[in-house]
Tab-separated table of C-alpha atoms in Angstrom:
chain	number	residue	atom	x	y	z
C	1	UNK	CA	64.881	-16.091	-25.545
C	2	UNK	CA	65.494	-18.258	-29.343
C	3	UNK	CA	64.947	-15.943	-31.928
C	4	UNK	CA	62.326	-16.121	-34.588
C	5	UNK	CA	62.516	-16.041	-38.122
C	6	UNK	CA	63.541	-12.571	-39.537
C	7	UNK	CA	61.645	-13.341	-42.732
C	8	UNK	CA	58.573	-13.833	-40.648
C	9	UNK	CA	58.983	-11.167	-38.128
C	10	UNK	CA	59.990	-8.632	-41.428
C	11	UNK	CA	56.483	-9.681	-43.202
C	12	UNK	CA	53.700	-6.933	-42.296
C	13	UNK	CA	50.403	-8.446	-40.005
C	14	UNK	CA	47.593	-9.879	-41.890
C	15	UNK	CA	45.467	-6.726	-42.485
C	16	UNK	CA	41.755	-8.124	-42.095
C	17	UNK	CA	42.056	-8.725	-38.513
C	18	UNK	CA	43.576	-5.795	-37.689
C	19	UNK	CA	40.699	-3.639	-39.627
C	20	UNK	CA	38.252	-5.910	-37.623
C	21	UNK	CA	40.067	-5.164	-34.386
C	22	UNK	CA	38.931	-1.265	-34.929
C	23	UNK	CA	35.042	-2.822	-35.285
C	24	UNK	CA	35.841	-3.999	-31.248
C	25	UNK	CA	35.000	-0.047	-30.223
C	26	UNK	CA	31.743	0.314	-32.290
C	27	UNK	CA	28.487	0.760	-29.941
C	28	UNK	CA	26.014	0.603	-32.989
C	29	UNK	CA	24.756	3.734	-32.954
C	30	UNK	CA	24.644	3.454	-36.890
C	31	UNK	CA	23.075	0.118	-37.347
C	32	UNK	CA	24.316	-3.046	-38.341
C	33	UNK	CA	27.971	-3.380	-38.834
C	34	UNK	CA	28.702	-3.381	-42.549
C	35	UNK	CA	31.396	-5.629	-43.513
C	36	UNK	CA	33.132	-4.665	-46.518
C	37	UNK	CA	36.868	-6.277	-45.715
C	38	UNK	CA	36.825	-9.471	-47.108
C	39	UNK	CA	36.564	-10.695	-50.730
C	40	UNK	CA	34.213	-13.427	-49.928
C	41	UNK	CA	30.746	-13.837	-51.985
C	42	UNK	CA	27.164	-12.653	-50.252
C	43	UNK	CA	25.149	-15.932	-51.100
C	44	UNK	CA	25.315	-19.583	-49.956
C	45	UNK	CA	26.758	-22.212	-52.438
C	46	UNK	CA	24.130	-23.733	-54.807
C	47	UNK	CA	21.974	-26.482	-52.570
C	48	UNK	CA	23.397	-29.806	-54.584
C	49	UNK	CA	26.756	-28.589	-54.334
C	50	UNK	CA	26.195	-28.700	-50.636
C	51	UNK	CA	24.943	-32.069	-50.792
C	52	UNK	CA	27.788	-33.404	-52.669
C	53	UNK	CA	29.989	-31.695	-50.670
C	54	UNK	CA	28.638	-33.513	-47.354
C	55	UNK	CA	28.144	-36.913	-49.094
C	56	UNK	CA	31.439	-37.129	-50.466
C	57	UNK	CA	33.108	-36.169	-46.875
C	58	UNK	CA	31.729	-38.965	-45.165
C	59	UNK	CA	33.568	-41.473	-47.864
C	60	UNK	CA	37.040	-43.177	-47.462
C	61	UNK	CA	38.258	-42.115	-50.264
C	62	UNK	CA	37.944	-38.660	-49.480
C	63	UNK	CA	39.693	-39.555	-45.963
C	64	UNK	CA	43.454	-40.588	-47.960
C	65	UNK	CA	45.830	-39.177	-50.038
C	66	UNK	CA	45.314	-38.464	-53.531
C	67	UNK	CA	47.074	-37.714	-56.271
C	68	UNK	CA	50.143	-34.671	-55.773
C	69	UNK	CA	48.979	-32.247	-58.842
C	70	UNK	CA	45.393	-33.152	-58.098
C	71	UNK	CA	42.451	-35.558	-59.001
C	72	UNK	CA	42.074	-35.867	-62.788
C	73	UNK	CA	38.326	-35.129	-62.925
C	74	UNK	CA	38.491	-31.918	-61.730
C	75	UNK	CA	42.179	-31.395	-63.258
C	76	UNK	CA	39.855	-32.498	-66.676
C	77	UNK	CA	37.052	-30.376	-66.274
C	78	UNK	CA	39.006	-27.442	-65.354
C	79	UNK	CA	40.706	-27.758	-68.751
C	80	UNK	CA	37.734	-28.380	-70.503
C	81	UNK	CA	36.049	-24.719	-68.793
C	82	UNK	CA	39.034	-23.015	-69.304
C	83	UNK	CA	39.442	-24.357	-73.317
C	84	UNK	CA	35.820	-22.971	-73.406
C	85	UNK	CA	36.273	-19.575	-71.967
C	86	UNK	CA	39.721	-18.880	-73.517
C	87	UNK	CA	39.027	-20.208	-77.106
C	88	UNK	CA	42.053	-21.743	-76.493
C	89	UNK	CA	43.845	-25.794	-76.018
C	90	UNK	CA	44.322	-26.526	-72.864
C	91	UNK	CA	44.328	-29.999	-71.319
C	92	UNK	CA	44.534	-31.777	-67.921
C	93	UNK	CA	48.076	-32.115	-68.106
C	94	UNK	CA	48.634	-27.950	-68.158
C	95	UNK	CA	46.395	-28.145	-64.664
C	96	UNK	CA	47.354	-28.840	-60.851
C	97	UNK	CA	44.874	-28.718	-58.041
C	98	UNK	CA	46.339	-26.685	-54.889
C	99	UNK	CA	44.797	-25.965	-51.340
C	100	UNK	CA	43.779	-22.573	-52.281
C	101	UNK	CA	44.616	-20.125	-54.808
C	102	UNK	CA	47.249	-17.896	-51.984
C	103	UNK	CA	49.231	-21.233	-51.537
C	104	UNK	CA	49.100	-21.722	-55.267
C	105	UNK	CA	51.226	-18.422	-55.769
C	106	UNK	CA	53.328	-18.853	-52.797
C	107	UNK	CA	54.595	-22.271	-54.912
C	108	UNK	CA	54.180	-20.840	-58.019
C	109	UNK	CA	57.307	-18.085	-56.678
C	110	UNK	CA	58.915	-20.834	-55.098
C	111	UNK	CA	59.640	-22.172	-58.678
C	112	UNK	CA	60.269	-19.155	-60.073
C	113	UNK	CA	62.342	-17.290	-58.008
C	114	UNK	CA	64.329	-17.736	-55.424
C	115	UNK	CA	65.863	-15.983	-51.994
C	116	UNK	CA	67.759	-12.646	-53.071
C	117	UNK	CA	65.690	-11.678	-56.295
C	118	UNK	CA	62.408	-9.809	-57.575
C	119	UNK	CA	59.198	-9.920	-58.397
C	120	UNK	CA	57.327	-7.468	-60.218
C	121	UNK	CA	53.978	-6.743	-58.281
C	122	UNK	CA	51.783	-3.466	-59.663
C	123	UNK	CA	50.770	-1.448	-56.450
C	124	UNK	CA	48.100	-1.227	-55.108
C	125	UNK	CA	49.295	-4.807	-54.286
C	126	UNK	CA	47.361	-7.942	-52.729
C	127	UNK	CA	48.494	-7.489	-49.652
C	128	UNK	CA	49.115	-11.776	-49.547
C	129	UNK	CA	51.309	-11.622	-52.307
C	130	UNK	CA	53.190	-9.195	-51.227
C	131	UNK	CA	53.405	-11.137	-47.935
C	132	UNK	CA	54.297	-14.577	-49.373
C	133	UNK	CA	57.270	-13.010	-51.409
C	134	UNK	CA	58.626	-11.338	-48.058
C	135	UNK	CA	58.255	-14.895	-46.445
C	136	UNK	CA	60.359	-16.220	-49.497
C	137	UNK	CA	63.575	-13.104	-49.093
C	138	UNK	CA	62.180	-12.413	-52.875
C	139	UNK	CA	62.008	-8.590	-53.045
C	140	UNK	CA	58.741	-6.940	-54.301
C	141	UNK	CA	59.324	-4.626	-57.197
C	142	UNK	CA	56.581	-2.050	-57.199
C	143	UNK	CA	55.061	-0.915	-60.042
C	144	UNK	CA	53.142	1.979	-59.714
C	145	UNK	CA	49.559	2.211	-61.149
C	146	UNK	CA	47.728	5.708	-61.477
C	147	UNK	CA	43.845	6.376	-61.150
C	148	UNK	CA	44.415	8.413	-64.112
C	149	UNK	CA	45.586	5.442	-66.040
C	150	UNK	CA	42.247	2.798	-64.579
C	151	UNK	CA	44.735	1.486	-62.063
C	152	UNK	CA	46.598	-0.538	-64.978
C	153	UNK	CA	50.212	-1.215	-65.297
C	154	UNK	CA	52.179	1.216	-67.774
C	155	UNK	CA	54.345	-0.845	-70.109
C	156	UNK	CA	56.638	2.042	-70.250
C	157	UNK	CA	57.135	1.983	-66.732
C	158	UNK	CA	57.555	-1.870	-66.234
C	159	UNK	CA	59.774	-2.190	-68.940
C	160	UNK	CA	63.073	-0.456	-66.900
C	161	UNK	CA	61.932	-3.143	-64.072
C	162	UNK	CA	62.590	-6.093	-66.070
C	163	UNK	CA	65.435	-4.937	-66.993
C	164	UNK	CA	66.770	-4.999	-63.910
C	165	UNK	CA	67.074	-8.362	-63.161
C	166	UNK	CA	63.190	-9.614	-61.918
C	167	UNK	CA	62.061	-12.894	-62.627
C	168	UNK	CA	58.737	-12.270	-62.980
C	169	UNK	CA	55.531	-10.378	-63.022
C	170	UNK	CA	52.345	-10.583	-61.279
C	171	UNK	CA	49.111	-8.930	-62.732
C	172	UNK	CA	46.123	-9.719	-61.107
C	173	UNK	CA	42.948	-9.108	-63.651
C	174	UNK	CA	39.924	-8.421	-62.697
C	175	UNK	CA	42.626	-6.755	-59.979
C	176	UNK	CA	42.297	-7.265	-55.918
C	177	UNK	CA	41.942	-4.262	-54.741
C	178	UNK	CA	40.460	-1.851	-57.400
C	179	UNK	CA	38.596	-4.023	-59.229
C	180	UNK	CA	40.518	-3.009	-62.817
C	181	UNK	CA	39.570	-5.216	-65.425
C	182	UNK	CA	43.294	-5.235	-68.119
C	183	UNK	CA	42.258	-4.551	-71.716
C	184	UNK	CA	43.182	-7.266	-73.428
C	185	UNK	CA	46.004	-5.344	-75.517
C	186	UNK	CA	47.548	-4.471	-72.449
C	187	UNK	CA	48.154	-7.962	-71.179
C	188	UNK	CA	49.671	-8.868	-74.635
C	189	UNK	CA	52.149	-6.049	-74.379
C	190	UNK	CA	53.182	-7.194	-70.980
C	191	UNK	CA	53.434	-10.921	-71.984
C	192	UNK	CA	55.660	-9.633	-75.157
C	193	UNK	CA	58.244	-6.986	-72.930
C	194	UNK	CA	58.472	-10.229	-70.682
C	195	UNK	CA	59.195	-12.719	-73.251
C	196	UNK	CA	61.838	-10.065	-74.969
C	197	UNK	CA	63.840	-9.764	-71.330
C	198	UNK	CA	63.242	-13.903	-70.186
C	199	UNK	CA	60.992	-13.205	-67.532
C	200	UNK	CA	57.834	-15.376	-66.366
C	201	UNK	CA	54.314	-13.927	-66.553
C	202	UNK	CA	52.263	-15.070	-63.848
C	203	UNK	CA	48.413	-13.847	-64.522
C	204	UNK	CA	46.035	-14.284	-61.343
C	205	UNK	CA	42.699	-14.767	-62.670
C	206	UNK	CA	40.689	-15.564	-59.099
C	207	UNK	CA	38.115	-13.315	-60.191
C	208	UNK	CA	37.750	-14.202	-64.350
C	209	UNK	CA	34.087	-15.278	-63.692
C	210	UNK	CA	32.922	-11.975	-62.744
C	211	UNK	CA	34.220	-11.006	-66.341
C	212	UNK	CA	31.213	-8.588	-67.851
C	213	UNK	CA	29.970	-10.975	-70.993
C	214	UNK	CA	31.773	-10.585	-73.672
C	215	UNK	CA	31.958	-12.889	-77.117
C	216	UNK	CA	36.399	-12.431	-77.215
C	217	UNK	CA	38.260	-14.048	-74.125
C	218	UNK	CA	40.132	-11.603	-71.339
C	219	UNK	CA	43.327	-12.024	-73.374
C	220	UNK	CA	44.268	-14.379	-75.852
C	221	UNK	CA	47.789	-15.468	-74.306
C	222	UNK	CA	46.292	-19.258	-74.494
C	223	UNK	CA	45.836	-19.094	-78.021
C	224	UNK	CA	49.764	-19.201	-78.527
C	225	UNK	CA	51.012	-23.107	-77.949
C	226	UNK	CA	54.164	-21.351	-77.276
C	227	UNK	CA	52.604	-19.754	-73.564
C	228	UNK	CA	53.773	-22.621	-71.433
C	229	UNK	CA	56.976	-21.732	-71.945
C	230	UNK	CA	56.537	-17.913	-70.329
C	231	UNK	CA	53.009	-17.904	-68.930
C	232	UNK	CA	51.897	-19.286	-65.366
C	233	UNK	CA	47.991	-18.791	-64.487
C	234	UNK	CA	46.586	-18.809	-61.169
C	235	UNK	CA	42.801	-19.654	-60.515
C	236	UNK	CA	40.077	-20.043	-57.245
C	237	UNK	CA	37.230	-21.952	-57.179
C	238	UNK	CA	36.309	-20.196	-53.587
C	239	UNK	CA	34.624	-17.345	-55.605
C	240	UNK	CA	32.915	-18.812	-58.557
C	241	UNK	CA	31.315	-21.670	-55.974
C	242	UNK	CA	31.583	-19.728	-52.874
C	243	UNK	CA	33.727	-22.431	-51.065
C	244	UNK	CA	36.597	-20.565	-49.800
C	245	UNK	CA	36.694	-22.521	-46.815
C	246	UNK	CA	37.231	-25.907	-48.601
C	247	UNK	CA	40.498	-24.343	-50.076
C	248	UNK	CA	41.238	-25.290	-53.915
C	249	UNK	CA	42.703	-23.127	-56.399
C	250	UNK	CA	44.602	-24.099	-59.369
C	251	UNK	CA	47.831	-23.445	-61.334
C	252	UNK	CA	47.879	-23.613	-65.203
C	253	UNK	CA	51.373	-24.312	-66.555
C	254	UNK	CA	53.625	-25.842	-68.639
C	255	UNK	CA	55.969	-28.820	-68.466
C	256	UNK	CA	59.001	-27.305	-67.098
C	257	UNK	CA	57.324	-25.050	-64.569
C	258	UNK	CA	55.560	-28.332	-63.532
C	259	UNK	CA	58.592	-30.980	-63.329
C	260	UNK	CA	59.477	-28.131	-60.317
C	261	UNK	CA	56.262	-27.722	-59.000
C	262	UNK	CA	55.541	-31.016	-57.781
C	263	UNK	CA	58.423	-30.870	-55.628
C	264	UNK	CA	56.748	-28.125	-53.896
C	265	UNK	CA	53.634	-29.836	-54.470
C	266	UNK	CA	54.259	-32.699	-52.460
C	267	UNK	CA	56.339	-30.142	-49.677
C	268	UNK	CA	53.634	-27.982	-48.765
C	269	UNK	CA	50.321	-29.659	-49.503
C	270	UNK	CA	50.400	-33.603	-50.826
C	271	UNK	CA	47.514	-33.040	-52.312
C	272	UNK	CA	44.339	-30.582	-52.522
C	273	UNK	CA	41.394	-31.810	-50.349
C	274	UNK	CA	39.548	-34.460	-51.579
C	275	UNK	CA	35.971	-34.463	-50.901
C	276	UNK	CA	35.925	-30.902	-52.424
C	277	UNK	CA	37.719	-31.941	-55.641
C	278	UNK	CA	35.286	-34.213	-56.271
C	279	UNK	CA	32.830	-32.163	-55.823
C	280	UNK	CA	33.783	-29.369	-58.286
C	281	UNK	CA	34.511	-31.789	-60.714
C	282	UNK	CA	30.821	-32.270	-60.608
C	283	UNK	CA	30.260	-28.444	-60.264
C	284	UNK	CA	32.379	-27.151	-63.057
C	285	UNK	CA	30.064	-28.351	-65.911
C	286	UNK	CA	27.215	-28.795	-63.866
C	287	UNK	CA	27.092	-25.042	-62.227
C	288	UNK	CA	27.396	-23.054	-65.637
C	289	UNK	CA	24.560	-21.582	-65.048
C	290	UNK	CA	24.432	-20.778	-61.738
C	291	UNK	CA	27.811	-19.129	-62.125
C	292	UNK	CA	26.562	-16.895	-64.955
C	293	UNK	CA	23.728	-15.875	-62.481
C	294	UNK	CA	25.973	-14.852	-59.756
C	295	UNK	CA	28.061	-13.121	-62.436
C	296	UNK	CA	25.070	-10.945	-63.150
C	297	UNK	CA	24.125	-10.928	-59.088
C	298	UNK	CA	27.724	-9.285	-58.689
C	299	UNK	CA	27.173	-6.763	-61.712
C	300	UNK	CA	23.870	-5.142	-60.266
C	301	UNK	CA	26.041	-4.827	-57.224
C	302	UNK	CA	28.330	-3.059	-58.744
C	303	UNK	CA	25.796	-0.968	-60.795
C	304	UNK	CA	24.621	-0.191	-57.156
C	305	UNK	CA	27.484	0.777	-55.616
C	306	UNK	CA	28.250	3.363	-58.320
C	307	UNK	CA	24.842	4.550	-57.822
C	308	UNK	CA	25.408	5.000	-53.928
C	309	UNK	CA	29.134	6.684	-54.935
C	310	UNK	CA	27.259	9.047	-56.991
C	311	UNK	CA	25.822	10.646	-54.104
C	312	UNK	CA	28.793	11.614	-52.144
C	313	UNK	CA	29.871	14.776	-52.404
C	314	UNK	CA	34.164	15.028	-52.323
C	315	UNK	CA	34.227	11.395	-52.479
C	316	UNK	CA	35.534	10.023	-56.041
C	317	UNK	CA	34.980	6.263	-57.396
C	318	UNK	CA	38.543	5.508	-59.131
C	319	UNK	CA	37.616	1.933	-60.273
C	320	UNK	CA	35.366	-0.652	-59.705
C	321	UNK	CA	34.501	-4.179	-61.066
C	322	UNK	CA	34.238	-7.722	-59.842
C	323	UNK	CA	34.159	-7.552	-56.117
C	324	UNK	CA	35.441	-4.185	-55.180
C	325	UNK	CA	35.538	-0.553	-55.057
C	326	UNK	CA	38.520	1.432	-54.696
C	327	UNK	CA	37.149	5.253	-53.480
C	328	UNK	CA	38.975	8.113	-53.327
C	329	UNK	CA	38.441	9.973	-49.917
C	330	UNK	CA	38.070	13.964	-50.246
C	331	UNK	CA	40.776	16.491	-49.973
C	332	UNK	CA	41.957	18.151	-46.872
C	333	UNK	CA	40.414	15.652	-44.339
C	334	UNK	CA	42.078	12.865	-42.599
C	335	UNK	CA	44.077	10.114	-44.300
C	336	UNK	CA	42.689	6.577	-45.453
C	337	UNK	CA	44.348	5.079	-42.312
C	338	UNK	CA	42.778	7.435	-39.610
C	339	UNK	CA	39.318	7.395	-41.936
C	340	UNK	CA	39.029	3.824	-42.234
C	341	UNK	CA	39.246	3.421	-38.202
C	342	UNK	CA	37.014	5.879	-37.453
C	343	UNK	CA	34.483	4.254	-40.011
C	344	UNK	CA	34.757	1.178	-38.094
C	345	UNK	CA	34.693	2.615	-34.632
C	346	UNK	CA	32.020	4.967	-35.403
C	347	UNK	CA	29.921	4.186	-37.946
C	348	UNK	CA	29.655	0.907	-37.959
C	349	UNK	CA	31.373	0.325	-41.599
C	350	UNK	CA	34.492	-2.033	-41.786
C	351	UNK	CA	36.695	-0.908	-44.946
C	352	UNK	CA	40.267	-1.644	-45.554
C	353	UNK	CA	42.666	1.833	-46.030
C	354	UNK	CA	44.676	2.135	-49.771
C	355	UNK	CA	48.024	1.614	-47.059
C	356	UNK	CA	47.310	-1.879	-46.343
C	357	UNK	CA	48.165	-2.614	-50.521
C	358	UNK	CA	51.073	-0.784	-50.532
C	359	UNK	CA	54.866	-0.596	-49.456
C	360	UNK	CA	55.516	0.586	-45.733
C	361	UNK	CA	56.355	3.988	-46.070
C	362	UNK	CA	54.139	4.633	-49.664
C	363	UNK	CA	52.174	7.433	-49.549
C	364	UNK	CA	50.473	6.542	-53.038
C	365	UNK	CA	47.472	4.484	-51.446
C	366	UNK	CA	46.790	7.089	-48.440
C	367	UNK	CA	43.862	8.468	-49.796
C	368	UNK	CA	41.731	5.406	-51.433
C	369	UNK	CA	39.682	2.745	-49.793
C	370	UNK	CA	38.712	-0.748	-50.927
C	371	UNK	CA	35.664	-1.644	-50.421
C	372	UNK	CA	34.985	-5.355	-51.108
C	373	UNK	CA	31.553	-5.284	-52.397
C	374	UNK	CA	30.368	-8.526	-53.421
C	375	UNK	CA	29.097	-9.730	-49.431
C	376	UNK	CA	26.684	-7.037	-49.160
C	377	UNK	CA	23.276	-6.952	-50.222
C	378	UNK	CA	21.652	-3.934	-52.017
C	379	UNK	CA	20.331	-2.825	-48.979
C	380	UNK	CA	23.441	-2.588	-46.712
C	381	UNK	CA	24.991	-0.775	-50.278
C	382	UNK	CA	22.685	2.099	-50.076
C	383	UNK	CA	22.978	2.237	-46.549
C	384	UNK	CA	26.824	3.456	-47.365
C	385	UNK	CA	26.404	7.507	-48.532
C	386	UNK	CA	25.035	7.972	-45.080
C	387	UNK	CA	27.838	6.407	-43.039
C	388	UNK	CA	30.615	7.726	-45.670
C	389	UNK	CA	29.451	11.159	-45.080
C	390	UNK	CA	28.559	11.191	-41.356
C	391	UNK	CA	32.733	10.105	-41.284
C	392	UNK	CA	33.808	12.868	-43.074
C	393	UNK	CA	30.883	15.547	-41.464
C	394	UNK	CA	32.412	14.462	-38.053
């Protein structure tokens, strides 16, 4: 039999369907099956954004090629949100348009870094990144991030790691899977130990408009003309539009990451799809509002789920914002592996175990759960205490 990649066949199994595979053995003794695996959001995309979205498939212009870094009216109006939000100047020509914010980092590492050397990724990982760097031969670098410390990176402890040779780090703020929100300080003082040891900071910001309100950006690494020369920023319109099946994400970067990128650019996409480019380019500017309503739709969620948290006894919430919880299961009972199957099996409640964001063989994550948050209603969230502590009464 020809063999099969040993990059491929070294990369763990996406984690989602195997979680859902436990759900196969629930009878639904419980009630509904809650559904708290995927990061996806629990309302429809706003009615004219629908519209345009339909319209705008049907055209022939949608049907070719377009442009390899992306349409410039959504490559402009990105810019032009982003300027906004950051405080900062940023222009269509810092912007390309990708097929999704995952394929967006697995290009932005193929520039970067190459077969044989590291990343930096803080654990508890995205699982996909973590998976698209073991696709690559780049080696993940944990970096270990405590609940005593809010699940943030220590600067003491990444500093040995770039030291040792990795060409960049990821930090993914408001984070996938705990939900950490970076303080703003914190981000500087990574962007600074990476500039002093020449190594690229790539900031995933899928989840910036969940951001609570605030009147001073996330970080202020835009407001130096000197980023594009250190700084690489991923973004997904799936979230902030709820289009995740349309597939557009974006990089923000400067002009030597991007003289590389549009070789991969061209390689692995062409171009974005077209009818929902054109769309968001209408939504961007159009949808402010909207978007600062779901932003508050997501926060009561969250206030909820802290509520329901609040009444489990042994359970502990670690950290929580944007879409997700990350719980810490009580002492002296089963793992987060065995306890997120029999959730599923039993109760009716799909979660994804602390493992499934770490290294094989890390025990670190083994007693946390994610719980992604934003799909559920407020109903199905105080439906939770109940099926959290029938698992752990069983």
């Amino acid at each position: 039999m020809p063999p099969l990649s040993p990059l491929i066949r070294a990369t763990s199994a996406p984690p989602i369907p195997s979680a859902r595979g436990w759900a196969a053995r629930y009878a639904g003794g419980a009630g509904p099956m809650i559904d708290l695996t995927q990061a996806v959001p629990g309302y429809p995309p706003h009615p004219a954004l629908l519209e345009k979205l339909a319209s705008l498939a049907g055209t022939a212009a949608a049907a070719g090629y377009g442009p390899i870094d992306g349409d410039p009216a959504l490559r402009e109006a990105l810019a032009a949100d982003a300027a906004g939000f950051y405080g900062a100047e940023i222009t269509a020509a810092d912007v390309a348009i990708t097929a999704g914010c995952n394929l967006a980092f697995a290009m932005t590492m193929a520039v970067l870094a190459g077969a044989g050397e590291a990343v930096v990724l803080p654990t508890p990982w995205y699982f996909n990144h973590a998976m698209a760097l073991s696709m690559a031969g780049i080696r993940a670098l944990p970096l270990p991030c405590r609940a005593e410390d809010g699940f943030v990176p220590d600067p003491a402890r990444l500093a040995p790691l770039l030291e040792a040779g990795a060409r960049a780090l990821v930090l993914v703020s408001p984070n996938n899977p705990t939900g950490a929100v970076y303080p703003p300080e914190l981000i500087a003082d990574c962007a600074a130990l990476c500039r002093r040891h020449g190594v690229w900071l790539v900031l995933d910001e899928t989840y910036r408009d969940f951001l609570p309100e605030s009147a001073t950006p996330p970080h202020t690494l835009f407001q130096d003309p000197a980023w594009r020369e250190g700084v690489v920023q991923l973004y997904s319109f799936s979230k902030a539009y709820c289009v995740p099946g349309h597939r557009v994400g974006a990089i923000l970067s400067g002009p030597r990451v991007r003289a590389e990128l549009l070789k991969a650019l061209d390689t692995q996409q062409i171009c974005a799809p077209r009818a929902a480019q054109a769309a968001l380019a209408w939504a961007v500017p159009a949808l402010r509002d909207w978007r600062v309503a779901n932003r508050d739709l997501m926060a009561g969620r969250a206030a909820a789920f802290r509520r329901a948290a609040a009444q489990l006894p042994g359970w502990r919430l670690d950290a929580l914002g944007a879409y997700f919880a990350y719980l810490r299961v009580p002492e002296g009972g089963p793992g987060a592996l065995a306890l997120a199957e029999t959730l599923a099996a039993k109760h009716g409640l799909l979660a994804l175990p602390g493992p499934f964001f770490a290294p094989p063989g890390d025990a670190g994550q083994d007693r946390h759960l994610r719980l992604a948050f934003a799909n559920a209603g407020e109903a199905a969230i105080a439906a939770l205490p109940a099926r959290l502590m029938g698992v752990t009464a069983a």
